[in-house]
Each structure stands twice: as C-alpha cells, then as structure tokens.
Coordinates of C-alpha atoms and ligand atoms in Angstrom, one line a residue:
X17 CA -0.2 14.4 20.6
X18 CA -0.8 10.7 20.8
X19 CA 0.9 8.4 18.3
X20 CA -1.4 7.4 15.4
X21 CA -2.3 3.7 15.3
X22 CA -0.5 3.1 12.1
X23 CA 2.8 4.3 13.5
X24 CA 2.7 1.9 16.4
X25 CA 0.9 -0.9 14.5
X26 CA 1.9 -3.8 12.3
X27 CA 0.1 -4.3 9.0
X28 CA -0.7 -7.8 7.7
X29 CA -1.3 -8.3 4.0
X30 CA -4.0 -10.8 3.1
X31 CA -4.2 -12.1 -0.5
X32 CA -7.9 -13.0 -0.2
X33 CA -8.0 -15.7 -2.9
X34 CA -5.6 -17.7 -0.7
X35 CA -6.5 -17.0 2.9
X36 CA -9.5 -19.2 3.8
X37 CA -12.3 -20.6 1.6
X38 CA -15.6 -21.3 3.2
X39 CA -17.9 -22.0 0.3
X40 CA -15.9 -24.8 -1.2
X41 CA -15.0 -23.3 -4.5
X42 CA -11.2 -23.5 -3.9
X43 CA -10.8 -19.7 -3.6
X44 CA -10.7 -17.8 -0.4
X45 CA -13.5 -15.4 0.6
X46 CA -14.6 -12.7 3.0
X47 CA -16.3 -15.2 5.4
X48 CA -13.0 -17.0 5.5
X49 CA -11.2 -13.9 6.6
X50 CA -13.8 -13.3 9.2
X51 CA -13.4 -16.8 10.5
X52 CA -9.7 -16.3 10.9
X53 CA -9.8 -12.9 12.7
X54 CA -9.1 -14.6 16.0
X55 CA -5.9 -16.1 14.6
X56 CA -4.8 -12.6 13.4
X57 CA -5.7 -10.9 16.7
X58 CA -3.8 -13.7 18.5
X59 CA -0.8 -13.3 16.3
X60 CA -0.6 -9.7 17.4
X61 CA -1.0 -7.6 14.3
X62 CA -3.0 -4.4 14.2
X63 CA -4.4 -4.0 10.8
X64 CA -5.2 -6.2 7.7
X65 CA -4.7 -4.9 4.2
X66 CA -6.8 -7.0 1.8
X67 CA -5.8 -7.2 -1.8
X68 CA -8.7 -6.3 -4.2
X69 CA -12.1 -7.9 -3.5
X70 CA -14.2 -5.9 -6.0
X71 CA -16.2 -7.4 -9.0
X72 CA -13.6 -8.3 -11.6
X73 CA -13.1 -10.7 -14.5
X74 CA -10.0 -11.7 -12.5
X75 CA -7.7 -11.5 -15.5
X76 CA -5.2 -9.9 -13.1
X77 CA -6.9 -11.5 -10.0
X78 CA -8.8 -8.5 -8.9
X79 CA -6.4 -5.7 -10.0
X80 CA -8.8 -5.4 -13.0
X81 CA -11.8 -3.8 -11.3
X82 CA -15.2 -3.8 -13.0
X83 CA -17.0 -2.0 -10.2
X84 CA -15.2 0.0 -7.5
X85 CA -18.2 0.0 -5.1
X86 CA -19.2 -3.6 -4.8
X87 CA -17.8 -7.0 -3.8
X88 CA -17.1 -9.8 -6.3
X89 CA -19.5 -12.7 -5.6
X90 CA -16.5 -15.0 -5.5
X91 CA -15.5 -13.3 -2.3
X92 CA -19.1 -12.6 -0.9
X93 CA -21.4 -9.7 -0.6
X94 CA -21.3 -6.1 0.7
X95 CA -23.1 -7.4 3.8
X96 CA -20.3 -9.9 4.3
X97 CA -17.8 -7.1 4.0
X98 CA -19.7 -4.9 6.5
X99 CA -19.8 -7.8 8.9
X100 CA -16.1 -8.5 8.4
X101 CA -15.3 -4.9 9.1
X102 CA -17.4 -4.8 12.2
X103 CA -16.0 -8.0 13.6
X104 CA -12.4 -6.9 12.8
X105 CA -13.1 -3.6 14.6
X106 CA -14.5 -5.5 17.6
X107 CA -11.2 -7.4 17.8
X108 CA -9.2 -4.1 17.6
X109 CA -8.1 -4.8 14.1
X110 CA -8.1 -2.1 11.4
X111 CA -9.1 -2.9 7.8
X112 CA -7.3 -1.4 4.8
X113 CA -8.5 -1.9 1.3
X114 CA -6.6 -1.9 -2.0
X115 CA -7.6 1.1 -4.1
X116 CA -6.7 0.5 -7.8
X117 CA -7.0 4.0 -9.4
X118 CA -4.6 3.7 -12.3
X119 CA -6.6 1.4 -14.4
X120 CA -10.0 -0.4 -14.4
X121 CA -11.1 -3.6 -16.1
X122 CA -12.1 -3.4 -19.8
X123 CA -15.5 -4.6 -18.5
X124 CA -16.0 -1.6 -16.3
X125 CA -19.1 0.3 -17.4
X126 CA -17.0 3.4 -17.9
X127 CA -14.7 1.7 -20.4
X128 CA -17.6 0.0 -22.2
X129 CA -19.1 3.5 -22.7
X130 CA -15.8 5.0 -23.5
X131 CA -15.2 2.7 -26.4
X132 CA -18.6 3.2 -28.0
X133 CA -17.6 6.3 -30.0
X134 CA -15.0 9.0 -30.1
X135 CA -17.5 11.6 -28.8
X136 CA -18.9 9.5 -25.9
X137 CA -18.8 11.6 -22.7
X138 CA -16.7 8.9 -21.1
X139 CA -14.2 8.8 -24.0
X140 CA -11.8 11.1 -22.2
X141 CA -12.0 9.0 -19.0
X142 CA -9.4 6.7 -20.6
X143 CA -6.3 7.3 -22.7
X144 CA -7.2 7.1 -26.4
X145 CA -4.7 8.2 -29.1
X146 CA -4.4 8.2 -32.8
X147 CA -1.8 5.9 -34.4
X148 CA 1.7 7.2 -34.9
X149 CA 2.1 9.3 -38.1
X150 CA 3.5 6.3 -40.0
X151 CA 0.9 4.0 -38.5
X152 CA 1.2 1.7 -35.5
X153 CA 1.0 2.5 -31.7
X154 CA 1.3 6.1 -30.7
X155 CA 4.6 5.7 -28.9
X156 CA 7.1 3.1 -27.7
X157 CA 5.7 2.4 -24.3
X158 CA 5.7 -1.2 -23.2
X159 CA 3.3 -3.0 -20.9
X160 CA 4.7 -4.0 -17.5
X161 CA 3.6 -7.5 -18.4
X162 CA 5.4 -7.4 -21.7
X163 CA 4.2 -6.5 -25.2
X164 CA 3.0 -3.1 -26.4
X165 CA 1.1 -0.9 -23.9
X166 CA -1.4 0.2 -26.6
X167 CA -4.3 -1.8 -28.0
X168 CA -6.0 -1.0 -31.3
X169 CA -9.8 -0.5 -31.2
X170 CA -11.1 -1.2 -34.7
X171 CA -14.5 0.2 -34.1
X172 CA -13.3 3.7 -33.2
X173 CA -10.0 3.7 -35.0
X174 CA -7.8 4.6 -32.1
X175 CA -5.5 3.0 -29.6
X176 CA -6.0 2.9 -25.8
X177 CA -3.2 2.8 -23.3
X178 CA -2.7 0.1 -20.7
X179 CA 0.3 0.0 -18.4
X180 CA -0.5 -3.6 -17.7
X181 CA -2.8 -6.0 -19.6
X182 CA -5.0 -4.9 -22.5
X183 CA -7.9 -5.9 -20.1
X184 CA -6.7 -3.1 -17.8
X185 CA -7.2 0.2 -19.6
X186 CA -5.5 3.2 -17.8
X187 CA -7.8 5.9 -16.5
X188 CA -7.2 9.5 -17.4
X189 CA -6.6 11.3 -14.2
X190 CA -6.3 14.6 -16.0
X191 CA -10.0 14.5 -16.5
X192 CA -11.8 16.3 -13.6
X193 CA -15.0 14.2 -13.8
X194 CA -13.0 10.9 -13.6
X195 CA -11.2 12.3 -10.6
X196 CA -14.4 13.2 -8.8
X197 CA -15.9 9.8 -9.6
X198 CA -12.8 8.1 -8.1
X199 CA -12.9 10.3 -5.0
X200 CA -16.6 9.2 -4.6
X201 CA -15.2 5.7 -4.5
X202 CA -12.9 6.6 -1.7
X203 CA -15.8 8.2 0.2
X204 CA -18.0 5.2 -0.4
X205 CA -15.6 2.9 1.5
X206 CA -14.5 5.5 4.1
X207 CA -18.2 6.1 5.0
X208 CA -18.5 2.4 5.5
X209 CA -15.7 2.6 8.1
X210 CA -12.6 1.3 6.3
X211 CA -9.4 2.5 8.0
X212 CA -7.5 3.4 4.9
X213 CA -6.2 2.3 1.5
X214 CA -3.1 0.9 -0.1
X215 CA -3.0 2.8 -3.4
X216 CA -2.0 0.5 -6.3
X217 CA 0.8 1.8 -8.6
X218 CA 0.5 5.3 -7.4
X219 CA 3.5 6.5 -9.4
X220 CA 1.9 5.4 -12.6
X221 CA -1.3 7.5 -12.3
X222 CA -0.3 10.4 -14.6
X223 CA 1.7 10.2 -17.8
X224 CA 3.6 12.9 -19.7
X225 CA 0.9 15.1 -21.4
X226 CA 2.6 14.8 -24.8
X227 CA 3.0 11.0 -24.6
X228 CA 6.6 11.3 -25.9
X229 CA 8.6 8.1 -26.3
X230 CA 10.4 6.6 -23.3
X231 CA 14.2 6.5 -23.6
X232 CA 15.7 3.2 -24.5
X233 CA 17.3 1.3 -21.5
X234 CA 21.0 0.8 -22.3
X235 CA 21.2 -1.9 -19.7
X236 CA 18.3 -4.0 -20.9
X237 CA 18.7 -7.8 -20.9
X238 CA 15.9 -10.1 -22.0
X239 CA 16.0 -11.9 -18.7
X240 CA 14.6 -8.7 -17.0
X241 CA 11.3 -8.9 -18.8
X242 CA 10.3 -6.8 -21.8
X243 CA 9.1 -3.8 -19.8
X244 CA 12.7 -2.9 -19.1
X245 CA 13.5 -2.3 -22.8
X246 CA 12.7 1.3 -22.1
X247 CA 13.1 3.5 -19.0
X248 CA 9.6 4.6 -17.9
X249 CA 10.6 8.3 -17.6
X250 CA 7.6 9.6 -19.4
X251 CA 5.0 7.0 -18.5
X252 CA 5.4 7.2 -14.7
X253 CA 6.4 9.5 -11.8
X254 CA 5.2 12.7 -13.4
X255 CA 5.1 15.9 -11.3
X256 CA 1.3 16.2 -11.5
X257 CA 0.8 12.9 -9.7
X258 CA 1.6 14.7 -6.4
X259 CA -1.4 16.9 -6.8
X260 CA -3.5 13.8 -6.9
X261 CA -1.8 12.4 -3.9
X262 CA -2.5 15.6 -2.0
X263 CA -6.2 15.6 -3.1
X264 CA -6.6 12.0 -1.9
X265 CA -4.9 12.9 1.4
X266 CA -7.2 16.0 1.9
X267 CA -10.2 13.8 1.4
X268 CA -8.9 11.0 3.7
X269 CA -8.1 13.6 6.4
X270 CA -11.8 14.5 6.5
X271 CA -12.2 11.2 8.3
X272 CA -10.4 10.5 11.6
X273 CA -7.2 8.3 11.8
X274 CA -7.4 6.9 8.3
X275 CA -4.2 5.7 6.5
X276 CA -3.0 6.1 3.0
X277 CA -0.2 3.8 1.8
X278 CA 1.3 4.2 -1.7
X279 CA 2.7 1.4 -3.8
X280 CA 5.8 3.0 -5.4
X281 CA 8.7 1.1 -7.0
X282 CA 11.2 3.9 -7.4
X283 CA 14.7 4.8 -6.1
X284 CA 14.5 5.8 -2.5
X285 CA 15.0 9.5 -3.1
X286 CA 12.1 9.7 -5.4
X287 CA 9.9 7.5 -3.1
X288 CA 10.4 10.3 -0.5
X289 CA 8.6 12.8 -2.7
X290 CA 5.4 10.9 -2.1
X291 CA 5.3 12.0 1.5
X292 CA 4.6 15.4 0.1
X293 CA 6.5 18.7 0.7
X294 CA 4.4 19.3 3.8
X295 CA 3.8 15.7 4.6
X296 CA 0.5 16.2 2.8
X297 CA 0.6 13.2 0.4
X298 CA 0.5 9.5 1.5
X299 CA 1.4 8.6 5.1
X300 CA 3.5 5.7 4.0
X301 CA 5.0 5.4 0.6
X302 CA 5.9 1.7 0.7
X303 CA 9.6 1.1 1.3
X304 CA 10.4 -2.0 -0.8
X305 CA 14.2 -2.0 -0.4
X306 CA 14.4 -5.1 1.7
X307 CA 12.6 -7.0 -1.0
X308 CA 15.6 -6.9 -3.3
X309 CA 18.4 -6.2 -0.9
X310 CA 21.6 -8.2 -1.1
X311 CA 21.5 -9.9 2.3
X312 CA 24.7 -8.8 3.9
X313 CA 25.5 -6.5 6.8
X314 CA 27.4 -3.8 4.8
X315 CA 24.6 -3.5 2.4
X316 CA 21.8 -3.5 4.9
X317 CA 23.6 -0.9 7.1
X318 CA 24.0 1.5 4.3
X319 CA 20.5 0.9 3.0
X320 CA 19.0 1.6 6.5
X321 CA 21.2 4.6 7.0
X322 CA 20.4 6.0 3.6
X323 CA 16.6 5.5 4.0
X324 CA 16.6 7.2 7.5
X325 CA 18.7 10.1 6.1
X326 CA 16.4 10.5 3.1
X327 CA 13.2 10.7 5.1
X328 CA 11.6 14.1 5.3
X329 CA 11.3 15.7 8.8
X330 CA 8.4 14.0 10.4
X331 CA 8.0 11.4 7.7
X332 CA 7.3 8.0 9.2
X333 CA 9.3 5.0 7.9
X334 CA 8.0 1.6 6.9
X335 CA 9.5 -1.7 5.9
X336 CA 8.3 -4.6 3.7
X337 CA 9.9 -8.1 3.3
X338 CA 7.6 -9.7 0.8
X339 CA 4.3 -9.2 -1.0
X340 CA 2.1 -10.9 -3.6
X341 CA 4.3 -9.6 -6.5
X342 CA 7.7 -10.7 -5.3
X343 CA 9.4 -13.9 -4.1
X344 CA 8.8 -14.7 -0.5
X345 CA 11.5 -14.0 2.0
X346 CA 12.1 -17.7 2.9
X347 CA 12.5 -18.4 -0.8
X348 CA 15.2 -15.7 -1.0
X349 CA 17.1 -16.3 2.2
X350 CA 16.2 -19.8 3.4
X351 CA 14.5 -20.8 6.7
X352 CA 17.3 -19.7 9.0
X353 CA 17.7 -16.2 7.7
X354 CA 13.9 -15.9 7.3
X355 CA 13.9 -15.8 11.2
X356 CA 16.6 -13.1 11.3
X357 CA 14.6 -11.2 8.7
X358 CA 11.5 -11.4 10.9
X359 CA 13.5 -9.8 13.7
X360 CA 14.8 -7.1 11.4
X361 CA 11.3 -6.3 10.0
X362 CA 9.8 -6.1 13.5
X363 CA 12.5 -4.1 15.2
X364 CA 13.5 -1.5 12.6
X365 CA 12.0 2.0 13.1
X366 CA 8.8 2.2 11.2
X367 CA 5.6 0.4 10.3
X368 CA 6.2 -3.2 9.2
X369 CA 4.0 -5.0 6.7
X370 CA 3.9 -8.8 7.1
X371 CA 2.8 -10.8 4.1
X372 CA 0.4 -13.7 5.0
X373 CA 2.3 -17.0 5.3
X374 CA 5.7 -15.4 5.9
X375 CA 5.0 -16.0 9.6
X376 CA 5.1 -19.7 8.8
X377 CA 8.3 -19.4 6.7
X378 CA 6.3 -20.3 3.6
X379 CA 8.5 -20.9 0.7
X380 CA 7.7 -20.1 -3.0
X381 CA 5.8 -23.2 -4.3
X382 CA 6.8 -25.0 -7.4
X383 CA 3.9 -24.5 -9.8
X384 CA 3.5 -27.2 -12.5
X385 CA 3.1 -25.7 -15.9
X386 CA -0.6 -26.7 -16.2
X387 CA -1.4 -24.9 -13.0
X388 CA 0.1 -21.6 -13.9
X389 CA -2.5 -18.8 -13.4
X390 CA -0.6 -15.6 -13.3
X391 CA -0.9 -13.5 -16.5
X392 CA 2.7 -12.3 -15.9
X393 CA 4.0 -15.8 -16.2
X394 CA 1.7 -16.8 -19.0
X395 CA 2.9 -13.8 -21.1
X396 CA 6.6 -14.1 -20.3
X397 CA 7.2 -17.6 -19.2
X398 CA 10.3 -19.1 -17.5
X399 CA 12.0 -15.8 -16.6
X400 CA 11.2 -16.3 -12.9
X401 CA 8.8 -13.3 -13.0
X402 CA 5.6 -15.3 -12.3
X403 CA 3.8 -14.6 -9.0
X404 CA 1.8 -17.8 -8.4
X405 CA 4.6 -19.3 -6.2
X406 CA 4.1 -16.6 -3.6
X407 CA 0.3 -16.7 -3.7
X408 CA -0.4 -20.2 -2.6
X409 CA -3.1 -21.1 -0.1
X410 CA -2.6 -20.6 3.6
X411 CA -2.0 -24.0 5.2
X412 CA -4.1 -24.0 8.4
X413 CA -3.7 -27.6 9.6
X414 CA -3.0 -31.1 8.6
X415 CA -6.5 -32.0 7.3
X416 CA -7.2 -32.4 3.6
X417 CA -6.2 -29.3 1.6
X418 CA -4.6 -28.0 4.7
X419 CA -7.9 -26.8 6.1
X420 CA -8.0 -24.1 3.4
X421 CA -10.8 -25.5 1.3
X422 CA -13.1 -28.5 0.9
X423 CA -12.2 -28.8 -2.8
X424 CA -9.2 -28.4 -5.1
X425 CA -7.4 -25.1 -4.1
X426 CA -7.0 -22.7 -7.0
X427 CA -3.2 -22.9 -6.7
X428 CA -1.3 -25.9 -5.2
X429 CA -0.4 -25.9 -1.6
X430 CA 3.2 -25.5 -0.4
X431 CA 4.9 -28.9 -0.8
X432 CA 5.6 -29.2 3.0
X433 CA 2.1 -28.2 4.2
X434 CA 1.7 -31.4 6.3
X435 CA 4.5 -30.1 8.6
X436 CA 4.4 -26.4 7.8
X437 CA 0.9 -25.4 8.8
X438 CA -0.4 -23.2 11.5
X439 CA -1.7 -25.9 13.8
X440 CA 1.6 -27.8 13.7
X441 CA 3.8 -24.7 14.1
X442 CA 1.7 -23.5 17.0
X443 CA 2.6 -26.7 18.9
X444 CA 6.3 -26.2 18.3
X445 CA 7.6 -23.6 20.8
X446 CA 10.6 -22.8 18.6
X447 CA 8.7 -22.5 15.3
X448 CA 9.0 -19.3 13.2
X449 CA 5.3 -18.8 13.9
X450 CA 6.0 -18.6 17.6
X451 CA 9.0 -16.4 17.0
X452 CA 6.6 -13.9 15.1
X453 CA 4.2 -14.1 18.0
X454 CA 6.9 -13.3 20.5
X455 CA 8.3 -10.5 18.5
X456 CA 4.8 -9.0 18.0
X457 CA 4.1 -9.3 21.7
X458 CA 7.5 -7.6 22.5
X459 CA 6.6 -4.7 20.3
X460 CA 3.4 -4.3 22.3
X461 CA 5.1 -4.4 25.7
X462 CA 8.1 -2.3 24.6
X463 CA 6.9 0.8 22.8
X464 CA 10.6 1.6 22.2
X465 CA 10.5 -1.0 19.5
X466 CA 7.6 0.6 17.7
X467 CA 8.1 4.3 18.2
X468 CA 11.6 4.7 19.6
X469 CA 14.5 6.3 17.7
X470 CA 17.1 4.2 16.0
X471 CA 20.9 4.5 15.8
X472 CA 23.1 2.1 14.0
X473 CA 26.1 0.8 15.8
X474 CA 29.5 0.1 14.3
X475 CA 30.0 -3.7 13.9
X476 CA 32.4 -6.1 12.3
X477 CA 31.9 -9.0 10.0
X478 CA 28.4 -10.0 8.8
X479 CA 26.5 -8.4 11.7
X480 CA 24.1 -5.6 12.0
X481 CA 23.3 -3.9 15.3
X482 CA 21.3 -0.9 16.4
X483 CA 20.0 0.8 19.4
X484 CA 16.3 1.6 19.8
X485 CA 15.6 4.3 22.3
X486 CA 12.8 6.3 23.7
X487 CA 13.4 8.6 26.7
X488 CA 15.5 6.6 29.1
X489 CA 14.5 3.2 27.7
X490 CA 17.0 1.5 25.4
X491 CA 17.0 -1.8 23.6
X492 CA 19.8 -3.3 21.6
X493 CA 19.1 -5.4 18.5
X494 CA 22.0 -7.5 17.0
X495 CA 21.7 -9.8 14.0
X496 CA 24.1 -12.3 12.5
X497 CA 23.3 -12.3 8.8
X498 CA 25.4 -15.4 8.0
X499 CA 26.2 -19.0 9.0
X500 CA 29.3 -18.5 11.2
X501 CA 29.5 -17.3 14.8
X502 CA 30.2 -13.5 15.1
X503 CA 31.1 -11.1 17.8
X504 CA 29.4 -7.8 18.4
X505 CA 31.1 -5.4 20.7
X506 CA 28.5 -4.1 23.0
X507 CA 28.1 -0.5 24.1
X508 CA 28.6 -0.2 27.9
X509 CA 24.9 0.2 28.7
X510 CA 24.1 -3.1 27.1
X511 CA 26.9 -5.2 28.8
X512 CA 25.6 -8.0 31.0
X513 CA 22.1 -7.1 29.8
X514 CA 19.1 -9.4 29.6
X515 CA 18.3 -11.2 26.3
X516 CA 14.7 -10.5 25.8
X517 CA 14.6 -12.7 22.7
X518 CA 16.8 -14.8 20.5
X519 CA 15.8 -16.1 17.1
X520 CA 17.3 -19.5 18.2
X521 CA 16.5 -21.7 21.1
X522 CA 17.8 -20.9 24.5
X523 CA 20.3 -18.1 24.7
X524 CA 23.8 -19.3 25.7
X525 CA 25.4 -16.0 25.0
X526 CA 28.6 -14.5 26.4
X527 CA 28.1 -10.9 27.1
X528 CA 30.8 -8.9 28.7
X529 CA 32.1 -6.4 26.2
X530 CA 31.5 -8.9 23.4
X531 CA 28.2 -10.5 22.5
X532 CA 28.6 -13.8 20.7
X533 CA 26.0 -14.4 18.1
X534 CA 25.6 -17.9 16.9
X535 CA 25.1 -18.7 13.2
X536 CA 21.9 -17.2 11.9
X537 CA 21.0 -15.7 15.3
X538 CA 19.5 -12.3 16.1
X539 CA 18.8 -11.0 19.6
X540 CA 17.1 -8.2 21.5
X541 CA 18.9 -7.1 24.6
X542 CA 17.6 -4.9 27.4
X543 CA 20.0 -3.3 29.9
X544 CA 20.6 -5.2 33.1
X545 CA 19.1 -2.5 35.2
X546 CA 15.8 -2.2 33.3
X547 CA 12.5 -3.5 34.7
X548 CA 11.9 -5.8 31.7
Ligands
NOJ18 C1 0.3 -3.8 -8.7 C2 -0.2 -5.0 -8.0 O1 0.4 -5.2 -6.8 C3 0.0 -6.1 -9.0 O2 -0.4 -7.4 -8.4 C4 -0.8 -5.9 -10.2 O3 -0.6 -6.9 -11.1 C5 -0.5 -4.6 -10.8 N1 -0.5 -3.5 -9.8 C6 -1.4 -4.2 -11.9 O4 -2.6 -3.9 -11.3

C-alpha cells in the first residue's frame, strides 16, 4: 500500500489574520493566502492548515463561529475560498480547515434560538442547567480563560456552560440532531474538496453526564491561570468522546485520502487513546510535547522514547514546536537553538507541523498594553498567558508594514522586521529560512527522513542522536542542544560519512569514531558509501 500523503508530508499552520492582507484593512485574507502559495510551495511544505475563517464576531478571533458553512467577509467569500483551494491543489498543496465543534459563537443562529425559551427545539443543542440547590452556578467548573464557566440567562432562568468565553457556548454533543448538523458541516467542506480538518479541543467535546464538580487542584498557583484551580476530570476527556471521534472518522473515510488531526492537551498516554482502539479515530492526535519540553538532551531522549513506545501499533507519530496558542520556539530557545529545533522537528519520525513565521525565527513580539487584543490576556493580564505575541503579521519584505498590509496591521510587527523578513532572509544563504528550505528539500529527496524507522543512539553530554532507516538506507541525525562543543561517538556505519546538512555554516567536522558537534550545531550524516 502506498504511504498516505499526510505521513510523508509537512503541514504548515497559517493564522489567517496575520499572513497576508490584500484589501488594506490590516487583517490577512484568503486572497492573501492565495497570493503567497508560490512561497509555500517553494518552501517545500505539503499542506496548509488554516485557523478558522468562518463568519464570527471575532471575540476569540474566529474560534467563536457564527456560521459553520460560510466565510467571514473579513477574509473574503466562498468563491475566494474555492479559488484558493483550486490554486493550492494545482500547486500540489493540500488544504486543512479548522473545525470548531465544541462550541459556537453566542451569535450563531442555533444559540439565538436556544436561548429563546426552555422548550425551544434547539434548547438541548447547548448545555443549559438550573442553578445549584443553594443558588449560583451549577458546579465549580472554571473557564479556560478564567472566571466561571457558567453564564446566567435572566430571560429563561438557567445557566449555560462555556469552556471558554461566555460568547462561546458549548454545544451538546449528546444530542443526536446537533451531531447530525455538525456532520453535515464536515460534508459541506469535504464535498468542496478540503483535504481534512484540525479538530479544535477534541478532548473537551463531551462532559460528564451528571456535571459533578471537578476536583480541586492541590498544586494550583495563581501564576498558572485560574483554570488550573480545578482538575478538569469531569469537564473533559470523557469516554464517550471516542464514539464521536470514530463517527467523524467514518464520515471522513467516505472521502479519499482525507486527514483528521485532533487538538488534545493531555498526558501522552491519554493522547494515544485518540488514535482509537483500531486506529479508527483521528489520524494524528497532536503531539504537543516539544512545546513545553525542557530543552536538554536527557529530557528529549526520554520524551521521544516514551512517545514512540506509547504509540499504538500502526499509529503514525507527529510533532509540533509552536502554534498560535503557545510561545514561539525562538522565544523559548533563542535563535541558535531555534535552528537545532528545526532540524529536530523535520527529522524525527512523524508528520511535522510548522507554525508560520517559525521558518524566519520570528520571536514573540512585545505588545504594548494598548494594542493587546487577545481575550486571554485581557481577562488574566500579565501572567504571560496572552497569545498576541505569537500571532504577529508575517514580515514579507522591507517595504512599509513589511509588505503585509497597506495600512496599520492589526497587531504590531516583530521589532526586527526590517532585517527579519522573507525577502532579506532569502538573500542570506545561511539564514534560518534557507535552513528550513534545505531541510524540507532533504526530506523530499530522502524518504528515509519522512517514513523511515527511528532508533535513538546512546550519547554523552547535551547531545541527542538517532538513526533513521528504511531498508538499506540509513541516515544519522546528531544535535548539540547547548552552547559548548560536544562529541558524539558514531556507529561504525556512519564513520567517515558525508554531512548532508549542518545547521551552521560550512562543516568542519572531525569524523572518525567521534563526531565533533560545534556549539548549537545539528547535522545529518549519510554513510560514505551511499549515493547521496
Ligand atoms: C483552541 C484554539 O487553538 C484556541 O486558539 C482557542 O482560543 C480555543 N480553542 C477556544 O476555541
């Protein structure tokens, strides 16, 4: 059987507000993405995942959906979308949409109906409950953005539940009609030709039927954000969610080669459950471990080994370094290790997701207080939980507003945009952008890097090394995770081999039995006798 595209491919996440504006309103749009498809094809990625583009009041920037089957005028029209899809396909790029099934916007027609009266047919499409016996919210659940997860509706005398903002009421997936309506949404986009979905907060979709309190978190500290006051044992990750994942998968499988990715922030063993007992749930439950990982060799070795061990037979791995909700990789590790991280992301076994701008080494931007837009930061300021810093506009060139827009961008640009923009980095052979290009090109030439097996090698000091292998082809990847030179003892087959790529300039590396890695260097080595 041939390897599905999403096992060999690299996914690129686009935050559409920040990618490319064409109509001059300071916010990116679909025509902008279309305009930049050549850049993406040239970069060497295989698929784009676009964060939500549906009509929305934008209280949570599109994750509050007011109509699941249309495009917000801010981003364009359905015709623009169809053209984008066709143009992407013509360039060999797949298109993955963000599906937001856990909650809608409070302006969605379904919710407007639902709140009209207690006996409205749509009442049960959302989660309405009476006050607790002594008054007040039905239980102790807390919104992920801080504050109670229940909002009182005066007109009908009940509370509704929202895992996020009060403008994002949770949908009731125990209601069969709601389920069918949401499955129609999937069909609507699949019929148009989209190649798959990233399913937003999949593990939140079903709550304990009796809505019992969540246990108090004994390790809570205020700096974590209020949501961590309780452990979300009863509000998330319920057994019945797997039935929904299976249904979504059955539906998706009626179309050819479509992909389901699940957003799941859970400990690794529980993430694995979302592959399904018979690999019949999502193809890729997002693996976010590198996002928070302590960046040292011992930790990364055990994290990779544990993940590989935990995967169900036939379950395909995947790796993520950054996304629109978490600090960027360059902000966490600095520019030097951001290059090493790129090598890691693109050479581990499994499908990588690259967050737009990480290929430029974009840092988190400092956002002046009067330009904060993220509801997370506005509700719980100064805890470092705000997400604006990692959502800033893509700097394309050195022209005004970095070629992103003709007017004021919705968020400030990265402070160093005059030097750190695509046009400038393209000209610099050693830039991180060209490193990404080379890595992506190598993945294409060497299928071993995308679909080969992996085995971790024993190393000393702050180094990580692994072998990738398919059939007789072997490649060695070695990374220095720190700022001092390190030795890696090479397996005999790699001695005297050829350095296919170094994250640093040139490659003056001793390679008998010991490979010398310079500070912050990572390399890919092919055996001397290979035809590479
Ligand atoms: C997860 C999304 O990634 C995040 O950006 C959003 O705020 C929440 N879901 C709520 O929809």
